[in-house]
mmCIF file of C-alpha atoms and ligand atoms in Angstrom:
data_model
loop_
_atom_site.group_PDB
_atom_site.id
_atom_site.type_symbol
_atom_site.label_atom_id
_atom_site.label_comp_id
_atom_site.label_asym_id
_atom_site.label_seq_id
_atom_site.Cartn_x
_atom_site.Cartn_y
_atom_site.Cartn_z
ATOM 1 C CA MET A 1 48.754 149.955 161.983
ATOM 2 C CA ARG A 2 48.820 146.947 159.048
ATOM 3 C CA ILE A 3 50.848 144.288 157.734
ATOM 4 C CA ARG A 4 51.533 142.769 154.830
ATOM 5 C CA LEU A 5 53.556 140.989 152.370
ATOM 6 C CA GLU A 6 56.318 143.473 151.027
ATOM 7 C CA GLU A 7 56.018 144.147 147.222
ATOM 8 C CA THR A 8 58.502 144.852 144.956
ATOM 9 C CA THR A 9 57.414 148.528 144.545
ATOM 10 C CA ASP A 10 58.212 148.501 148.424
ATOM 11 C CA TRP A 11 61.611 149.322 147.732
ATOM 12 C CA THR A 12 61.808 152.428 148.734
ATOM 13 C CA ALA A 13 59.854 152.002 151.910
ATOM 14 C CA LEU A 14 61.597 149.826 153.272
ATOM 15 C CA CYS A 15 65.422 151.470 152.403
ATOM 16 C CA ALA A 16 63.758 154.910 154.249
ATOM 17 C CA ILE A 17 63.002 151.910 157.659
ATOM 18 C CA TYR A 18 66.599 150.676 157.544
ATOM 19 C CA SER A 19 67.955 154.255 156.962
ATOM 20 C CA ALA A 20 66.462 155.509 159.523
ATOM 21 C CA ALA A 21 66.933 152.460 162.288
ATOM 22 C CA PHE A 22 69.861 151.937 161.696
ATOM 23 C CA GLY A 23 71.594 154.857 159.851
ATOM 24 C CA GLN A 24 72.993 152.914 156.971
ATOM 25 C CA LEU A 25 71.237 150.722 154.016
ATOM 26 C CA ALA A 26 73.288 146.990 154.918
ATOM 27 C CA GLU A 27 70.609 145.830 156.177
ATOM 28 C CA ALA A 28 68.183 146.868 153.153
ATOM 29 C CA ASP A 29 70.558 145.152 150.818
ATOM 30 C CA LEU A 30 71.105 142.091 152.890
ATOM 31 C CA VAL A 31 66.938 141.573 152.538
ATOM 32 C CA ARG A 32 67.408 142.384 148.390
ATOM 33 C CA ASP A 33 70.156 140.079 148.623
ATOM 34 C CA MET A 34 68.300 137.399 150.362
ATOM 35 C CA HIS A 35 65.333 137.980 147.635
ATOM 36 C CA ASP A 36 67.767 137.682 144.724
ATOM 37 C CA ASP A 37 68.991 134.286 145.706
ATOM 38 C CA GLY A 38 65.857 132.883 146.397
ATOM 39 C CA ASP A 39 66.410 132.567 149.725
ATOM 40 C CA LEU A 40 63.780 134.469 151.295
ATOM 41 C CA ILE A 41 60.733 132.902 152.762
ATOM 42 C CA LEU A 42 59.065 135.644 154.279
ATOM 43 C CA SER A 43 59.472 139.671 154.544
ATOM 44 C CA LEU A 44 56.265 141.243 155.827
ATOM 45 C CA ILE A 45 56.276 145.270 155.590
ATOM 46 C CA ALA A 46 54.233 147.286 158.512
ATOM 47 C CA TYR A 47 52.416 150.176 157.414
ATOM 48 C CA ASP A 48 50.706 153.348 159.704
ATOM 49 C CA ASP A 49 49.908 156.396 157.632
ATOM 50 C CA LYS A 50 53.653 155.331 156.565
ATOM 51 C CA PRO A 51 56.128 152.795 156.471
ATOM 52 C CA ALA A 52 56.463 151.991 160.021
ATOM 53 C CA GLY A 53 58.154 148.545 160.482
ATOM 54 C CA HIS A 54 60.210 145.511 158.408
ATOM 55 C CA ILE A 55 60.863 142.038 159.295
ATOM 56 C CA ALA A 56 62.705 139.070 157.398
ATOM 57 C CA TYR A 57 62.589 135.933 157.772
ATOM 58 C CA SER A 58 65.060 133.326 155.373
ATOM 59 C CA ARG A 59 65.842 129.910 155.218
ATOM 60 C CA LEU A 60 68.339 128.210 157.470
ATOM 61 C CA ILE A 61 69.734 124.534 156.359
ATOM 62 C CA LEU A 62 70.586 122.402 159.598
ATOM 63 C CA LEU A 63 72.856 120.343 157.868
ATOM 64 C CA GLY A 64 72.642 117.605 161.426
ATOM 65 C CA THR A 65 69.052 117.525 160.939
ATOM 66 C CA PRO A 66 67.740 118.247 156.873
ATOM 67 C CA SER A 67 64.063 117.378 158.156
ATOM 68 C CA ILE A 68 63.468 119.580 160.819
ATOM 69 C CA LYS A 69 62.622 123.029 158.940
ATOM 70 C CA ALA A 70 64.120 126.300 160.132
ATOM 71 C CA ALA A 71 64.229 129.602 159.510
ATOM 72 C CA VAL A 72 66.376 132.639 160.288
ATOM 73 C CA LEU A 73 64.725 135.879 162.245
ATOM 74 C CA ALA A 74 66.593 139.112 160.465
ATOM 75 C CA PRO A 75 66.999 141.505 159.506
ATOM 76 C CA LEU A 76 64.037 143.936 161.659
ATOM 77 C CA ALA A 77 63.422 147.389 161.900
ATOM 78 C CA VAL A 78 60.843 149.477 163.017
ATOM 79 C CA THR A 79 61.216 153.465 162.556
ATOM 80 C CA PRO A 80 62.735 155.650 164.951
ATOM 81 C CA SER A 81 59.309 157.770 165.219
ATOM 82 C CA PHE A 82 57.226 154.740 165.809
ATOM 83 C CA GLN A 83 58.948 152.467 168.144
ATOM 84 C CA LYS A 84 58.228 151.551 171.510
ATOM 85 C CA GLN A 85 54.756 151.314 170.198
ATOM 86 C CA GLY A 86 54.591 147.258 169.470
ATOM 87 C CA ILE A 87 54.644 147.347 165.792
ATOM 88 C CA GLY A 88 57.689 145.283 166.477
ATOM 89 C CA ALA A 89 56.974 142.848 168.054
ATOM 90 C CA ALA A 90 53.216 142.886 166.087
ATOM 91 C CA LEU A 91 56.297 141.573 163.028
ATOM 92 C CA VAL A 92 57.863 139.493 164.934
ATOM 93 C CA GLN A 93 54.929 137.611 165.998
ATOM 94 C CA ASP A 94 52.907 138.064 163.176
ATOM 95 C CA GLY A 95 56.436 136.083 160.987
ATOM 96 C CA LEU A 96 56.028 133.306 163.459
ATOM 97 C CA LYS A 97 52.133 133.028 162.943
ATOM 98 C CA ARG A 98 52.425 132.804 159.439
ATOM 99 C CA LEU A 99 55.722 130.291 159.703
ATOM 100 C CA THR A 100 54.178 128.021 162.080
ATOM 101 C CA GLU A 101 50.707 127.913 158.986
ATOM 102 C CA LYS A 102 53.833 126.579 156.766
ATOM 103 C CA ASP A 103 54.451 123.990 159.166
ATOM 104 C CA TYR A 104 58.204 125.393 160.199
ATOM 105 C CA ASP A 105 59.898 123.868 163.356
ATOM 106 C CA LEU A 106 62.297 126.247 164.161
ATOM 107 C CA VAL A 107 63.372 129.440 163.982
ATOM 108 C CA LEU A 108 67.132 131.670 165.103
ATOM 109 C CA VAL A 109 67.513 135.280 165.713
ATOM 110 C CA LEU A 110 71.032 136.738 166.961
ATOM 111 C CA GLY A 111 69.577 139.199 168.952
ATOM 112 C CA GLU A 112 69.411 140.978 172.020
ATOM 113 C CA PRO A 113 67.902 137.933 174.628
ATOM 114 C CA HIS A 114 66.385 140.458 176.595
ATOM 115 C CA TYR A 115 63.844 142.164 173.754
ATOM 116 C CA TYR A 116 63.628 138.335 172.089
ATOM 117 C CA GLY A 117 62.769 136.137 175.292
ATOM 118 C CA ARG A 118 59.572 138.028 175.058
ATOM 119 C CA PHE A 119 58.335 136.016 172.144
ATOM 120 C CA GLY A 120 60.451 132.641 173.406
ATOM 121 C CA PHE A 121 63.451 132.520 172.039
ATOM 122 C CA ASP A 122 65.961 130.783 174.255
ATOM 123 C CA PRO A 123 69.780 131.070 173.934
ATOM 124 C CA LYS A 124 69.508 126.891 175.081
ATOM 125 C CA LEU A 125 67.698 125.873 171.621
ATOM 126 C CA ALA A 126 70.081 127.505 169.772
ATOM 127 C CA GLU A 127 73.208 126.278 172.064
ATOM 128 C CA LYS A 128 72.772 121.852 170.501
ATOM 129 C CA LEU A 129 73.275 124.597 166.673
ATOM 130 C CA LYS A 130 76.863 124.642 165.252
ATOM 131 C CA THR A 131 76.660 128.726 163.577
ATOM 132 C CA PRO A 132 78.867 131.374 162.256
ATOM 133 C CA TYR A 133 77.341 133.815 165.272
ATOM 134 C CA ASP A 134 77.526 130.961 168.317
ATOM 135 C CA GLY A 135 77.049 132.502 171.965
ATOM 136 C CA PRO A 136 75.272 134.671 174.316
ATOM 137 C CA TYR A 137 73.147 136.115 171.745
ATOM 138 C CA LEU A 138 71.823 133.270 169.422
ATOM 139 C CA GLN A 139 68.608 132.153 170.263
ATOM 140 C CA GLY A 140 66.352 129.575 169.071
ATOM 141 C CA LEU A 141 62.057 128.914 169.207
ATOM 142 C CA ALA A 142 60.477 125.541 168.372
ATOM 143 C CA LEU A 143 57.523 125.756 166.196
ATOM 144 C CA SER A 144 56.555 122.281 166.706
ATOM 145 C CA ASP A 145 58.041 119.176 168.281
ATOM 146 C CA ARG A 146 60.624 118.416 165.882
ATOM 147 C CA GLY A 147 62.312 121.740 166.280
ATOM 148 C CA LYS A 148 63.299 121.275 169.715
ATOM 149 C CA GLY A 149 65.399 118.441 168.490
ATOM 150 C CA ALA A 150 67.863 120.326 166.240
ATOM 151 C CA HIS A 151 71.145 120.330 166.439
ATOM 152 C CA GLY A 152 75.254 120.914 163.918
ATOM 153 C CA PRO A 153 75.921 122.844 161.949
ATOM 154 C CA VAL A 154 73.798 124.969 159.666
ATOM 155 C CA SER A 155 73.934 126.958 156.774
ATOM 156 C CA TYR A 156 72.819 130.116 157.009
ATOM 157 C CA ALA A 157 71.658 132.490 153.294
ATOM 158 C CA GLN A 158 74.792 133.220 151.523
ATOM 159 C CA ALA A 159 73.578 136.805 151.792
ATOM 160 C CA PHE A 160 75.206 136.628 155.419
ATOM 161 C CA ALA A 161 78.331 135.913 154.581
ATOM 162 C CA GLU A 162 78.496 139.017 151.814
ATOM 163 C CA LEU A 163 77.246 140.894 154.892
ATOM 164 C CA GLU A 164 80.260 140.737 157.427
HETATM 165 C C1 COA B 201 64.863 146.751 168.149
HETATM 166 C C2 COA B 201 63.280 147.475 167.470
HETATM 167 C C3 COA B 201 63.035 146.396 166.573
HETATM 168 C C4 COA B 201 61.977 146.765 168.269
HETATM 169 O O1 COA B 201 61.011 147.510 167.661
HETATM 170 P P1 COA B 201 59.949 148.511 169.056
HETATM 171 O O2 COA B 201 58.517 148.307 167.770
HETATM 172 O O3 COA B 201 60.577 149.565 169.133
HETATM 173 O O4 COA B 201 59.481 147.341 169.450
HETATM 174 P P2 COA B 201 57.933 147.120 170.455
HETATM 175 O O5 COA B 201 57.247 148.144 170.321
HETATM 176 O O6 COA B 201 58.057 145.593 169.934
HETATM 177 O O7 COA B 201 59.097 147.018 171.666
HETATM 178 C C5 COA B 201 59.759 147.875 172.687
HETATM 179 C C6 COA B 201 60.447 147.173 174.103
HETATM 180 O O8 COA B 201 61.568 146.368 173.478
HETATM 181 C C7 COA B 201 62.781 147.065 173.720
HETATM 182 N N1 COA B 201 64.093 147.077 172.627
HETATM 183 C C8 COA B 201 64.053 148.356 171.518
HETATM 184 N N2 COA B 201 65.237 147.788 171.000
HETATM 185 C C9 COA B 201 65.874 147.669 172.093
HETATM 186 C C10 COA B 201 67.184 147.141 171.478
HETATM 187 N N3 COA B 201 67.773 147.556 170.503
HETATM 188 N N4 COA B 201 67.299 145.886 172.635
HETATM 189 C C11 COA B 201 66.792 145.824 173.230
HETATM 190 N N5 COA B 201 65.264 146.106 174.044
HETATM 191 C C12 COA B 201 65.223 146.866 172.628
HETATM 192 C C13 COA B 201 62.460 148.028 174.653
HETATM 193 O O9 COA B 201 63.247 149.082 175.148
HETATM 194 C C14 COA B 201 61.167 148.067 174.390
HETATM 195 O O10 COA B 201 61.219 147.365 175.641
HETATM 196 P P3 COA B 201 60.204 147.230 177.400
HETATM 197 O O11 COA B 201 59.322 146.557 176.164
HETATM 198 O O12 COA B 201 60.787 146.465 177.982
HETATM 199 O O13 COA B 201 60.099 148.369 177.642
HETATM 200 C C15 COA B 201 63.204 148.378 166.716
HETATM 201 O O14 COA B 201 63.699 149.207 168.180
HETATM 202 C C16 COA B 201 64.152 148.413 165.889
HETATM 203 O O15 COA B 201 64.281 148.588 164.742
HETATM 204 N N6 COA B 201 65.580 149.232 166.588
HETATM 205 C C17 COA B 201 67.213 149.659 166.400
HETATM 206 C C18 COA B 201 67.445 148.347 164.863
HETATM 207 C C19 COA B 201 67.490 146.677 165.650
HETATM 208 O O16 COA B 201 68.216 147.276 166.521
HETATM 209 N N7 COA B 201 67.393 145.842 165.432
HETATM 210 C C20 COA B 201 67.133 144.788 165.955
HETATM 211 C C21 COA B 201 68.042 143.916 165.398
HETATM 212 S S1 COA B 201 67.686 142.685 166.267
#
């Protein structure tokens, strides 16, 4: 299994991954819309002999602390036949490494704390932010000391509003 940057020719594979994992294409459409809007920071695809998983990170503007560079992790999916083999974890960690190299300070995710807690995501870090997704499933991970100081309202990529 290897992880690489998604390319335009991966669209069919990406749709197959999301369709198999979620039974719908709303998440694939989210990736396409974020790309079209220029809000996609990182889009990674995991391949074995077939496409196995995908993850996207998009821009997040912290209106209260705009000098802090932040991103949102979403969506993430692994094709059911490839699940529970560490591919989801490899996609998350590869993405976090690349964002650290690009000097990002903070990443937010909305998801199961049981899953994301293993990477260091913590609901406490997200409590100081005001987002459309406030609650126990919203978690933050500081990639730098600056990231720990994030607070106040945030602006997600426009495509998230269109998803609801
Ligand atoms: C969630 C998902 C991306 C994990 O990918 P994966 O490659 O199977 O995950 P890994 O192999 O890295 O890790 C497996 C662990 O994830 C846990 N896990 C899988 N799906 C989970 C879920 N929806 N909620 C909580 N934990 C989950 C497994 O129980 C396992 O836990 P363990 O290590 O304690 O046994 C994958 O199961 C998936 O695509 N699910 C459907 C889509 C989805 O729910 N996406 C997440 C959006 S936030």
